[in-house]
XYZ file of C-alpha atoms in Angstrom:
108
model
C -134.519 -89.930 48.716
C -132.723 -86.624 48.383
C -133.203 -83.785 50.823
C -135.130 -81.710 48.293
C -137.511 -84.556 47.567
C -138.066 -85.104 51.266
C -138.742 -81.407 51.798
C -141.344 -81.213 49.032
C -142.945 -84.530 50.026
C -143.682 -82.990 53.434
C -144.523 -79.435 52.362
C -146.975 -80.126 49.533
C -149.231 -82.591 51.400
C -149.211 -80.313 54.454
C -150.299 -77.341 52.369
C -152.879 -79.417 50.540
C -154.483 -80.679 53.751
C -154.456 -77.263 55.436
C -155.826 -75.407 52.402
C -158.543 -77.919 51.580
C -159.714 -78.076 55.186
C -159.752 -74.264 55.479
C -161.803 -73.874 52.310
C -164.231 -76.663 53.211
C -164.783 -75.265 56.708
C -165.408 -71.808 55.233
C -167.840 -73.111 52.606
C -169.809 -75.107 55.171
C -170.011 -72.040 57.417
C -168.281 -73.733 60.345
C -165.284 -71.380 60.537
C -164.555 -67.953 59.068
C -161.634 -67.692 56.703
C -159.685 -65.459 59.084
C -160.099 -68.096 61.818
C -158.668 -70.774 59.556
C -155.788 -68.453 58.724
C -155.098 -67.872 62.400
C -155.161 -71.620 63.043
C -152.759 -72.240 60.148
C -150.412 -69.530 61.475
C -150.381 -71.277 64.852
C -149.899 -74.756 63.360
C -147.074 -73.673 61.001
C -144.263 -73.553 63.574
C -145.510 -76.750 65.205
C -145.398 -78.605 61.890
C -141.961 -77.129 61.166
C -140.608 -78.179 64.561
C -141.859 -81.744 64.169
C -140.542 -81.922 60.604
C -137.117 -80.606 61.613
C -136.927 -83.162 64.386
C -137.801 -86.003 62.023
C -135.339 -84.744 59.392
C -132.617 -84.631 62.024
C -133.324 -88.243 63.038
C -133.242 -89.344 59.390
C -129.889 -87.632 58.720
C -127.290 -90.388 58.461
C -124.270 -88.305 57.457
C -123.385 -87.405 61.033
C -123.380 -83.672 60.317
C -124.573 -80.848 62.485
C -128.109 -80.817 61.064
C -127.996 -77.487 59.254
C -129.880 -78.946 56.298
C -132.669 -80.179 58.550
C -132.867 -76.780 60.218
C -133.028 -74.925 56.900
C -135.675 -77.293 55.573
C -137.788 -76.938 58.721
C -137.460 -73.147 58.626
C -138.503 -73.089 54.976
C -141.519 -75.285 55.677
C -142.481 -73.126 58.650
C -142.186 -69.865 56.711
C -144.235 -71.171 53.783
C -147.025 -72.498 56.007
C -147.129 -69.354 58.159
C -147.133 -67.193 55.008
C -150.037 -69.224 53.688
C -151.903 -68.713 56.953
C -151.252 -64.967 56.896
C -152.650 -64.854 53.369
C -155.846 -66.576 54.542
C -156.030 -64.227 57.523
C -155.774 -61.116 55.335
C -158.284 -62.410 52.776
C -160.701 -63.358 55.560
C -160.434 -59.929 57.175
C -160.987 -58.168 53.829
C -164.038 -60.320 53.105
C -165.388 -59.715 56.597
C -165.011 -55.942 56.280
C -166.566 -56.021 52.815
C -169.573 -57.986 54.077
C -169.939 -55.642 57.071
C -169.980 -52.565 54.834
C -172.420 -54.225 52.446
C -174.842 -55.111 55.284
C -174.543 -51.620 56.734
C -175.414 -50.024 53.389
C -178.432 -52.293 52.989
C -179.673 -51.429 56.491
C -179.214 -47.682 55.922
C -181.198 -47.719 52.676
C -184.277 -49.150 54.404
């Protein structure tokens, strides 16, 4: 398998699992969206570090591992960016709900 195929075969399932679990936890009321975003931001570098290590072990060309490092950095940045997006959306929704509840309580 080529390096690009290996990169996408790790990145897409990781994003799918993280996004689906964040949305399901939010819909069930078990975790706010900003909390899921914060968790994803924390897990992003961990996933990238593990992936880079595995890519380096798989490398059979005997190089210095720059490709594995670039792939791990890309995976880390994408996952952390995804988590930051969830964090921002969760904070906006939380502020919107707070303002909405405050307006309802003031009108009574």
